[in-house]
Coordinates of C-alpha atoms in Angstrom, one line a residue:
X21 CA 34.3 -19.1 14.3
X22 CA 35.0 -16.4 12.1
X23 CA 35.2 -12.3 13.4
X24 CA 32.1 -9.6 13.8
X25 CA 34.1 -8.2 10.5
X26 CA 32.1 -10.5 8.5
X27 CA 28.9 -9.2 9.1
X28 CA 29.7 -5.7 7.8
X29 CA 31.2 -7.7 4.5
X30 CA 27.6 -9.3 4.1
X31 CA 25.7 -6.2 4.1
X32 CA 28.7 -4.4 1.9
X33 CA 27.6 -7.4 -0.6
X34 CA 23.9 -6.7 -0.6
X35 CA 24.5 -3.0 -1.0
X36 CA 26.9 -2.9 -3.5
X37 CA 24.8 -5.7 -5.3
X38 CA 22.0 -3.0 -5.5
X39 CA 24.1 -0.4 -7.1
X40 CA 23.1 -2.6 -11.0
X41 CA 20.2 -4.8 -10.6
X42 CA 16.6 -4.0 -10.1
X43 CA 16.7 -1.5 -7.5
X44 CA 18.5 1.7 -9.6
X45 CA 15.5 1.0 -12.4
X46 CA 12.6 1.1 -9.7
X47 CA 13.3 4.0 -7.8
X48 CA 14.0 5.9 -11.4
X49 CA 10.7 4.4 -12.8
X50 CA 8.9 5.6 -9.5
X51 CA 11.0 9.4 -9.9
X52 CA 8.0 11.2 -10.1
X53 CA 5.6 9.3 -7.6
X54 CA 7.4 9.8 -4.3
X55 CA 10.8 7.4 -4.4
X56 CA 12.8 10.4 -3.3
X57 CA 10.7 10.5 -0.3
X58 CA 10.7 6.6 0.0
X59 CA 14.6 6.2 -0.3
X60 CA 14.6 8.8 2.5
X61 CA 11.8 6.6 4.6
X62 CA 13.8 3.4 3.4
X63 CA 17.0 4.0 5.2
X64 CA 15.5 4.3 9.0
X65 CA 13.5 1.8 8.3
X66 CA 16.6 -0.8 7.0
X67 CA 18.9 0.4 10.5
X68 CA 16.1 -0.5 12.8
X69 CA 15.5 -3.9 10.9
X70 CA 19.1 -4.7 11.4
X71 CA 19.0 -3.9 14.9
X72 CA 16.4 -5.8 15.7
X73 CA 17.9 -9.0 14.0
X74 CA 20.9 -8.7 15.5
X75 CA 19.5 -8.2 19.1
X76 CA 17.4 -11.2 18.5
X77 CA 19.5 -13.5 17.0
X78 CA 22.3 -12.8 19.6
X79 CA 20.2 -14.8 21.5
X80 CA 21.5 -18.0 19.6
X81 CA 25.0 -18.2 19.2
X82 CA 26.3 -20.8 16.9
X83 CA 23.0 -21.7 15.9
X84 CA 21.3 -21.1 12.2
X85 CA 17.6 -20.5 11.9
X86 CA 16.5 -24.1 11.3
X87 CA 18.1 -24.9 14.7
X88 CA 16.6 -22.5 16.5
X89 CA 13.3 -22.9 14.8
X90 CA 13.9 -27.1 15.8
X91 CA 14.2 -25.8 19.4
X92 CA 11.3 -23.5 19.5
X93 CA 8.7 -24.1 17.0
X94 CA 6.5 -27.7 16.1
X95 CA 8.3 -29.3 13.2
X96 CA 4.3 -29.1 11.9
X97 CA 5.3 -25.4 11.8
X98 CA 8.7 -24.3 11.5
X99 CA 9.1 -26.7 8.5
X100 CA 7.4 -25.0 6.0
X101 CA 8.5 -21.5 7.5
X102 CA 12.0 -23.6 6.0
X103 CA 11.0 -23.7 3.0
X104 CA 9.3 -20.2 2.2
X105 CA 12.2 -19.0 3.4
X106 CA 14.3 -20.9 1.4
X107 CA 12.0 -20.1 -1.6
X108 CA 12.9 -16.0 -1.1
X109 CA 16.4 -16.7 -1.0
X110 CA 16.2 -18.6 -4.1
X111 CA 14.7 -16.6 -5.6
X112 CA 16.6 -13.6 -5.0
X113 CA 19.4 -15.1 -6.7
X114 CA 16.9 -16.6 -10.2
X115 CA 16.3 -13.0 -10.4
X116 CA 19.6 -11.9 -10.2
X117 CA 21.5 -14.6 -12.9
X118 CA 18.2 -14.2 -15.2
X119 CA 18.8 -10.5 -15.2
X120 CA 22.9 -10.9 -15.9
X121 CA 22.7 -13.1 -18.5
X122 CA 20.6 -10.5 -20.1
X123 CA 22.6 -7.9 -19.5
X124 CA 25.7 -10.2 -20.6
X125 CA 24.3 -10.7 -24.1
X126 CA 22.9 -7.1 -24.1
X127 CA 26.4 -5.1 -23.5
X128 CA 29.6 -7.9 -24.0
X129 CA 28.5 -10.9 -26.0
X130 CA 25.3 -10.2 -28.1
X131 CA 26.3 -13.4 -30.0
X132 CA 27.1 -15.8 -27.8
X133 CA 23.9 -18.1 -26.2
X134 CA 22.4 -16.7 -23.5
X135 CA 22.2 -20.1 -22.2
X136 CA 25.6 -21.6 -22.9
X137 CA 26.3 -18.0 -20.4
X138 CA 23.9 -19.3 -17.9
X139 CA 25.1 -22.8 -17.6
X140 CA 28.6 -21.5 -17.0
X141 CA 27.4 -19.7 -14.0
X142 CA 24.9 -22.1 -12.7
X143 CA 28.1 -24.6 -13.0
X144 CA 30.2 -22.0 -10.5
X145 CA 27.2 -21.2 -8.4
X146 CA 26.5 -25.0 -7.6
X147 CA 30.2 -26.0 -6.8
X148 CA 31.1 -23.0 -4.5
X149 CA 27.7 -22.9 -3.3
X150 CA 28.4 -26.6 -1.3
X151 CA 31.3 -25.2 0.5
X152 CA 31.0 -24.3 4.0
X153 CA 30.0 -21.2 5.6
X154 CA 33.7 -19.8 6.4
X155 CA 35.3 -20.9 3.3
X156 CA 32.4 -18.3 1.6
X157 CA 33.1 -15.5 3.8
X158 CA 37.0 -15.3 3.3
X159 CA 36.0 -15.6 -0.5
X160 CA 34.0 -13.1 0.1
X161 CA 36.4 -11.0 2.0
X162 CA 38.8 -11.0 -1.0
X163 CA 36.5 -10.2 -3.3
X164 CA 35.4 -7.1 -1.6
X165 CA 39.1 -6.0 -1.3
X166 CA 39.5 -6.1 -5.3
X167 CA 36.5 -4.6 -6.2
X168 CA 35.2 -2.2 -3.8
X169 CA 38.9 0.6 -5.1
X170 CA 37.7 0.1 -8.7
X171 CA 33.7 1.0 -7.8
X172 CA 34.6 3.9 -5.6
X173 CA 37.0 5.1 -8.5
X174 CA 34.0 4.6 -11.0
X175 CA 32.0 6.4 -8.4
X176 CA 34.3 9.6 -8.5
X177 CA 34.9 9.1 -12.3
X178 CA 31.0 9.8 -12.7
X179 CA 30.6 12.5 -9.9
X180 CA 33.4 13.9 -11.3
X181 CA 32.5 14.1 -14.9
X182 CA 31.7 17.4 -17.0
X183 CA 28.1 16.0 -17.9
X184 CA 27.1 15.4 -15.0
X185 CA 24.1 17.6 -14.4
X186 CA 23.4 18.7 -10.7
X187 CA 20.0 20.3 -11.9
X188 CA 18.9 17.1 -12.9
X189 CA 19.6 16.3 -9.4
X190 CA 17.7 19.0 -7.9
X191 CA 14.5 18.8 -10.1
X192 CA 14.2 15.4 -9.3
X193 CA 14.6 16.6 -5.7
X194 CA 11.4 19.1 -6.4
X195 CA 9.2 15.9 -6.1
X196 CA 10.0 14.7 -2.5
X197 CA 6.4 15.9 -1.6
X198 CA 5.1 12.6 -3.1
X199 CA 3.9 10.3 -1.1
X200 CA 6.1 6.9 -1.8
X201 CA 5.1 3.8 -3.2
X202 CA 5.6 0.6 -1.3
X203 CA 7.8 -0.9 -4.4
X204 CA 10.0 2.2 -3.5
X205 CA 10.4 1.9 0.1
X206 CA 10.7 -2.1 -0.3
X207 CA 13.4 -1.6 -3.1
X208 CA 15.5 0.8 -1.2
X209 CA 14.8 -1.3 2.0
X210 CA 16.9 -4.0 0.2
X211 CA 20.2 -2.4 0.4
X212 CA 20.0 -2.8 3.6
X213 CA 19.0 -6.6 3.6
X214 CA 22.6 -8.2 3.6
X215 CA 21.8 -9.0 7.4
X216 CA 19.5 -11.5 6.7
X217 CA 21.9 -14.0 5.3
X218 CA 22.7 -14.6 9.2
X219 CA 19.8 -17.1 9.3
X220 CA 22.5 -19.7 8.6
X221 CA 25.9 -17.5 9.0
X222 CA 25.0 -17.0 12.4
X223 CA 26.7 -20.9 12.6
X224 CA 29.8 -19.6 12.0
X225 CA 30.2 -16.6 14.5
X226 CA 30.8 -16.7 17.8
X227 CA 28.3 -13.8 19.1
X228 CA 27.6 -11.6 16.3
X229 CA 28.5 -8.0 17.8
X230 CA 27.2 -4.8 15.2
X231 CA 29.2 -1.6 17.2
X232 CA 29.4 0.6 14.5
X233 CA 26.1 1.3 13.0
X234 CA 27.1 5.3 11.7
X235 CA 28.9 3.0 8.9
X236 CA 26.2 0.8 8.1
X237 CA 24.1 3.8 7.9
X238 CA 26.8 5.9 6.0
X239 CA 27.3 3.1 3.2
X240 CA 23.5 2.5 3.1
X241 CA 22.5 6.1 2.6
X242 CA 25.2 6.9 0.2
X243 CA 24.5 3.7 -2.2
X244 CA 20.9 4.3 -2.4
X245 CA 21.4 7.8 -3.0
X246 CA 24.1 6.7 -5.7
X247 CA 21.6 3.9 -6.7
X248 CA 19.0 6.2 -7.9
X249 CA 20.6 10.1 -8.7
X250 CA 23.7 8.8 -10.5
X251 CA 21.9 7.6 -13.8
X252 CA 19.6 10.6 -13.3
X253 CA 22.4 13.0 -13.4
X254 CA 24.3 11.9 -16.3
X255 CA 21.1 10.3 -17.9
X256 CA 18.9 13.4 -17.3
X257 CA 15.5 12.9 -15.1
X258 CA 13.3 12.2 -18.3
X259 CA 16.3 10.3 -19.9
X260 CA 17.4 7.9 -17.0
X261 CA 13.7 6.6 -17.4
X262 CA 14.1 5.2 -21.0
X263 CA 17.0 2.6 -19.8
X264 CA 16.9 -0.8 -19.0
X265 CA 20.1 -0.9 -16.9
X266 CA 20.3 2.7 -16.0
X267 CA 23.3 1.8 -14.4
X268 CA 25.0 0.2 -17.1
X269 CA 24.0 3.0 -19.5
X270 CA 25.5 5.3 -16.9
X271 CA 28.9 3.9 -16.9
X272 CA 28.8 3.3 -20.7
X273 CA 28.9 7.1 -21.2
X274 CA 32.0 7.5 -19.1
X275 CA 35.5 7.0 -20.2
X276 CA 39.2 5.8 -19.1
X277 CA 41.4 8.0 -20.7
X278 CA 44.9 6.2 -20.1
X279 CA 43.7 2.8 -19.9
X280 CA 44.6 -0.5 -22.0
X281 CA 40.8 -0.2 -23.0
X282 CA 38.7 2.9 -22.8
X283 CA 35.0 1.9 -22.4
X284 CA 34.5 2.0 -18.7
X285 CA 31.3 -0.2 -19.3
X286 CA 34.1 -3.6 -19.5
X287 CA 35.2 -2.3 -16.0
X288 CA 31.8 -1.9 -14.6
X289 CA 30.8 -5.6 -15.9
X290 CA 33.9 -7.5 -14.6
X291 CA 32.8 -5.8 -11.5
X292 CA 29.4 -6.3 -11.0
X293 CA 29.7 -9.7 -12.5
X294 CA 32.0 -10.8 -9.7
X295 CA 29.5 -9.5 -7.2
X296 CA 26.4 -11.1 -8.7
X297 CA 27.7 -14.7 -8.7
X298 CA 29.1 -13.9 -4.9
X299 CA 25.8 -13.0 -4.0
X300 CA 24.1 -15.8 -6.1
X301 CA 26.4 -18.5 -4.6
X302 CA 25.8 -16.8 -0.8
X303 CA 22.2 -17.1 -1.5
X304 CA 22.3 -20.7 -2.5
X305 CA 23.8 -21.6 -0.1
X306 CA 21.9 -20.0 2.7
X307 CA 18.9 -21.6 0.7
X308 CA 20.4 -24.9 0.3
X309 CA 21.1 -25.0 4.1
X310 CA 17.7 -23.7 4.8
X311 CA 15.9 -27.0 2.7
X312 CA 18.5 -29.4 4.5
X313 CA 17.3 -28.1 7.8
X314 CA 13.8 -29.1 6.9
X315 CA 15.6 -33.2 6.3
X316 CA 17.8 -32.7 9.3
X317 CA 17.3 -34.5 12.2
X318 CA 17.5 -32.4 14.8
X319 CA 18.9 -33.0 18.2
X320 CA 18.2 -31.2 21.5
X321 CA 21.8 -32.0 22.4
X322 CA 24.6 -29.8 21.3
X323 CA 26.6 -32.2 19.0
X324 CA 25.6 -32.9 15.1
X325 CA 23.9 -35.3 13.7
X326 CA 26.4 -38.3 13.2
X327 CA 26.0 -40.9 10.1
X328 CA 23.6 -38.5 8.4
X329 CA 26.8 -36.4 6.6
X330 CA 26.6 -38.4 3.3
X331 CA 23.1 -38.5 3.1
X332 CA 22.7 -34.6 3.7
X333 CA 25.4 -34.8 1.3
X334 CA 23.8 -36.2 -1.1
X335 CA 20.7 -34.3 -0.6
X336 CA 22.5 -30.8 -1.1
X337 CA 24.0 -32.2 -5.0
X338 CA 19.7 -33.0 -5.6
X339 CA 18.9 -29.5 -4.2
X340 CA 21.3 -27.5 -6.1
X341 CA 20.0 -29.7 -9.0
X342 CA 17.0 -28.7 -8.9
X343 CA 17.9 -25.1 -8.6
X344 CA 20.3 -24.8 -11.7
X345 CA 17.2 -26.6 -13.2
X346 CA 14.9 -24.2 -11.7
X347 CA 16.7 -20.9 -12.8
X348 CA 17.1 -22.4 -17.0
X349 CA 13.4 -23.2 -16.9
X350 CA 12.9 -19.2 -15.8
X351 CA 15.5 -18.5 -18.5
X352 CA 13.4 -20.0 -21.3
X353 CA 10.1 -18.7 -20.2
X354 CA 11.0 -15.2 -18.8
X355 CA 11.5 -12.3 -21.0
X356 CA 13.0 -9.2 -20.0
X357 CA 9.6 -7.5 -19.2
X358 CA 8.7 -10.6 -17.7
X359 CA 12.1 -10.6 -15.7
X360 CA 11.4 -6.7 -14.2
X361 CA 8.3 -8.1 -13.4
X362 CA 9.0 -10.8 -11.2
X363 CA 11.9 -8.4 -9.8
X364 CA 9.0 -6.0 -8.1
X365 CA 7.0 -9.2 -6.8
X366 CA 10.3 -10.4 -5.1
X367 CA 11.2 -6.9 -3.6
X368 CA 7.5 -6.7 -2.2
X369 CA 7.2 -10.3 -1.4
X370 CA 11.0 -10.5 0.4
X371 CA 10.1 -6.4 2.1
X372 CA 7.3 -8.6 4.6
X373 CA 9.1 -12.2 4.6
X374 CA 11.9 -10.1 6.2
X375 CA 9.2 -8.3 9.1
X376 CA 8.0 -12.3 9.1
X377 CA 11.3 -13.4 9.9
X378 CA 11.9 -10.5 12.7
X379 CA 8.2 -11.8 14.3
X380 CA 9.4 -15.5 14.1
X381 CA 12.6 -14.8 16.0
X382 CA 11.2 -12.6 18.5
X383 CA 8.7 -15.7 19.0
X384 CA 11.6 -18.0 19.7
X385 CA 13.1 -15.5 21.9
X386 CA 10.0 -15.3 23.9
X387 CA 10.0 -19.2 24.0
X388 CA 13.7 -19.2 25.1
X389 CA 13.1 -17.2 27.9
X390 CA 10.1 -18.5 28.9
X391 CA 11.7 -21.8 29.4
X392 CA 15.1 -21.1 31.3

């Protein structure tokens, strides 16, 4: 059993996570039609989402979802919930690689092969990604101690710099009368979404206790608030809109003066590239867990499922198999635009899988009371 720490660590992921991929580009895109507004409407809507999860699945110590959902639910039922689920977490994580090769070969190593990138991390991802829950989480734990000093020392290196322009800030601001889109309020929503990963973390803590919420809501607010006016400030509010990776082309225009290398942009990419293969190897694996709940033979006694540990074993190598092969297939058919694309469905599509998810569990808890 590993300590309520762990839970803030999973949501620090996700956050951070958000700072460079899709979510910075689709609040910029959406400055003018009412993301201020949404990143505002975002943020209560993310701490009451986590509340409830937390309330509910308190309810289930020690279990994952594809326990409780044995327990509760008709296999007939709570199978394929198994494997939509799984799909979205999958997903999240094709999205993610796709997107970091491209921005791999884009900023660091135009001529190396995109793929020849991807099968390196698809190689990582798979091995770490069959190691158990704890193991993950103390990896995770170190990572975070390394990289969150050099982001917030990036994030006063760009507050801090000459050109950054606190008009920009403000005229953006002028537009908060817009109403918000729902790609808005679902992509800022997602900052918040490191929570859900507790659908098979859960396993691993004892009784998952959230006491200090000011911080989750203090982190949240400030990335998303980072996520979308840093690139606008240095970038300009017309400017930020022409990027790709307005984040990347953020910390490309920054500097470290008495450093062995001076484009802060190397920096930024060690960083983030750390993260994104955490997070893609945490997302495989709650995904991977997910599928091998749908094969698992579920007992209504407390103990495991003995002589079924090599086959499941076996079962997770096909899995993961399938989802390196998975993510190269989307890295031969999806283009960039196509890539953006399929970001927006994803941030939609996970926005009501996750209010799914809350109605699922407050079904089960329903059922649970019901019955003792």
């Amino acid at each position: 059993m590993v300590k309520n720490v762990y839970f803030y660590y999973l949501f620090l992921l996700n956050a951070l996570m958000n700072l460079v991929n899709f979510v910075p580009r689709i609040l910029i895109h959406d400055r003018f039609r009412g993301s201020v507004l949404g990143v505002m409407v975002a943020i209560p809507i993310g701490l009451v989402t986590i509340a409830l999860f937390v309330r509910m699945i308190q309810k289930f110590p020690g279990m994952g979802v594809p326990e409780i959902f044995a327990k509760y639910m008709s296999r007939w039922i709570y199978k394929p919930l198994l494997f939509m689920l799984a799909f979205v977490w999958f997903y999240a994580s094709a999205v993610t690689l796709v997107g970091f090769v491209d921005v791999t070969g884009r900023y660091i190593s135009p001529d190396v092969s995109p793929y020849a990138i991807l099968i390196g991390f698809l190689i990582l991802v798979s091995l770490s990604a069959r190691r158990g829950s704890e193991s993950l989480l103390y990896a995770l734990e170190i990572v975070l101690f390394i990289m969150v000093p050099l982001i917030i020392y990036m994030t006063y290196r760009g507050l801090s710099s000459p050109y950054f322009q606190w008009d920009a800030v403000r005229q953006a601001m002028t537009f908060m009368g817009h109403a918000p889109t729902l790609t808005s309020i679902a992509g800022a929503t997602y900052i918040f979404s490191g929570y859900a990963n507790l659908v098979i973390f859960n396993r691993v803590f004892e009784k998952v206790q959230v006491r200090r919420f000011w911080v989750i809501a203090a982190i949240g607010a400030l990335i998303v608030v980072m996520a979308m006016f840093a690139p606008i400030g240095l970038l300009g509010v017309e400017g930020a809109g022409y990027h790709v990776y307005p984040s990347f082309s953020t910390v490309d225009s920054l500097r470290i003066r008495y450093f062995i290398i001076e484009r802060m942009t190397y920096v930024f990419y060690v960083v983030y590239l750390s993260l994104s293969l955490v997070n893609s190897i945490i997302h495989w694996h709650v995904a991977k867990e997910l599928v091998l709940g749908v094969f698992r033979q579920h007992k209504s006694s407390e103990g495991g499922c003995p002589k079924e540990e090599k086959s499941q074993s076996r079962l997770a190598w096909w899995v993961l198999g399938i989802f390196s092969a998975l993510v190269l297939g989307a890295a031969y058919l999806v283009d960039q635009f196509s890539n953006n694309t399929m970001a927006v469905w994803f941030l939609n599509t996970r926005f009501f899988a996750e209010m799914l998810l809350l109605l699922l569990l407050g079904y089960c808890v329903l059922k649970r009371r019901s019955a003792a």
